[in-house]
Amino acid sequence: MKSTASILNNPFLNKGTAFTQAERQSLGLVGTLPSHVQTLDEQATQAYTQFQSKPNDLEKRIFLMNLFNENRTLFFRLMDDHVVEFMPIVYDPTVADSIEEYSHLFTDPQNAAFISVDDPDNVEAALKNAADGRDIRLVVVTDAEGILGMGDWGVNGVDIAVGKLMVYTAAAGIDPAQVLPVSIDAGTNNATLLADPLYLGNHHKRVYGDQYYDVIDRFVTAEQKLFPESLLHWEDFGRSNAQVILDKYKDKIATFNDDIQGTGMVVLAGILGALNISKEDIKDQKFVTFGAGTAGMGIANQVLDELKRAGLSEDEARKHFYAVDKQGLLFSDTPDLTAAQKPFTRDRAEFDNADELTTLAAVVKTIHPTVLIGTSTQPGTFTEAIVKDMAAHTERPIIFPLSNPTKLAEATAADLIKWTDGKALIATGIPAGDVDYKGTTYHIGQGNNALMYPGLGFGLIAAKAKVLNGETLSAACHALGGIVDTTKPGAAVLPPVSQLTAFSQKLAEIVAQSVLDQKLNKEPITDAKQAVADMKWIPEYKSLD
Ligand SMILES: NC(=O)c1ccc[n+]([C@@H]2O[C@H](COP(=O)([O-])OP(=O)(O)OC[C@H]3O[C@@H](n4cnc5c(N)ncnc54)[C@H](O)[C@@H]3O)[C@@H](O)[C@H]2O)c1
Ligand SMILES: O=C(O)C[C@H](O)C(=O)O
Ligand SMILES: [Mn+2]
């Protein structure tokens, strides 16, 4: 029999006041709880009332995290009941505040594994100890060099791994006992953290190069050895490492980078939704990506793939893209190009005014894009003048200001609707309320990878995929078509978060089917739908007596 403390302090087993009398007897809990036995419903109602009494979003998050630390079943039951309200609290944007305050507010490691670049010999031990015998099927790892658009947050960034995993369970139904958040503490270049005696990570600058890649390699090796059936999700790595790491492992194991591929997927799905509304062809679009980093180039690659599938040659397809970064429009001779940027550069000879194309305004004026994507981390950069200029040359401009959190968005949905007289087809990185303009209510899609990665990941795990390839990514991007009624005035380009569970399920089935169709499953599975249904965890108490 387990000790009293090991049950009440185990969030995967704990039921608190819902332990039945029989369980209290058999588990040695008699007299350790008040005598009235509550149902999960009663606990959820009571907890929601407490949640509502919290004065602000960060306090609400702290309350929910305490519940999460104590009792995962109750936490996810509550999240199931209130997913639209809880998403911005447990995930983006409030997760950004909690990351900034992580070291100061720390009370519980939340069953994460903490790997230190200074202790490479204990990488495997860290994973093993944190898993504590659990059958891990999903790992979300971050080194937190590029947390959302807020830069380097060192060990504090573990909260993004915890938050992404919460969304996985709420959206797709992965068993919370089968997930593992991982922090790789490679140091930090955040001067505020380094100067803070309360900072809980390594107090030294970030390590790069061979020493860093050696730890990553040890991590991947140990992760695959300990959890051979798991999917490995990379989150918020820096621009110089994200693509390199993905390229190194993507053909060998079941893995994906959420900022590159998850974001590419949601943006392509959003563009397809927008084109469904405008009844235009993707082959007629000109794409400007503003902020040509991890997400910007991930998006460009996913859209490029779509153009090729629509029949364009590689060369023709690339001509549809204009990548803009700090230097302005990226040309083949622009200094300091990243590996991901190089294939998307333009030739100076294409333009009479190439030397002037150093700002977004000049690029929009010259190119007349039909699609403008913001992944720049620069707030307010989609100005009224730029947006009006774009709208003057295309009937339904597609404009996605995606930088997170809220304070970094390139524009607000309300401004974009106003400046384009209701013509813009919009998705935003964080949740945006409806916009009422001249008698129409515009619903704004959330262009956040949270719409995609839970279904993608769950489908890959359920189908026991060996790898994730372009075929499956493409199938997933098309999965959301038809969920939104695009004939309604003011329709959103993506489905609402209120339908997150339903479309994550659909997405998982499509992904699993694609894996099976390509015979990429590690073990024999015949029915994708059944495999997804069999994996689904429901927040209900299981009998422990
Ligand atoms: N909505 C989503 O699902 C989603 C997904 C991923 C990333 N994002 C957001 O996108 C942003 C970028 O994330 P990332 O992971 O690509 O980061 P990143 O650091 O890899 O890329 C940011 C890019 O913006 C460029 N940039 C900085 N200042 C600029 C300026 N003044 N003009 C033009 N470009 C400039 C940088 O040089 C860099 O290339 C973040 O705010 C992040 O939250 C959103
Ligand atoms: O975390 C998010 O909200 C989306 C995305 O992964 C990001 O880095 O901004
Ligand atoms: Mn991210």
PDB file of C-alpha atoms in Angstrom, residues 36 117 274-276 387 472:
ATOM      1  CA  HIS A  36     -18.096  14.607   3.458  1.00  0.00           C
ATOM      2  CA  VAL A 117      24.196  22.241 -19.841  1.00  0.00           C
ATOM      3  CA  ALA A 274      -9.517  33.309 -46.189  1.00  0.00           C
ATOM      4  CA  LEU A 275      -9.323  32.263 -49.839  1.00  0.00           C
ATOM      5  CA  ASN A 276     -12.483  30.249 -49.308  1.00  0.00           C
ATOM      6  CA  VAL A 387      -2.556  48.710 -44.374  1.00  0.00           C
ATOM      7  CA  THR A 472       1.029  14.448 -43.319  1.00  0.00           C
TER       8      THR A 472
END
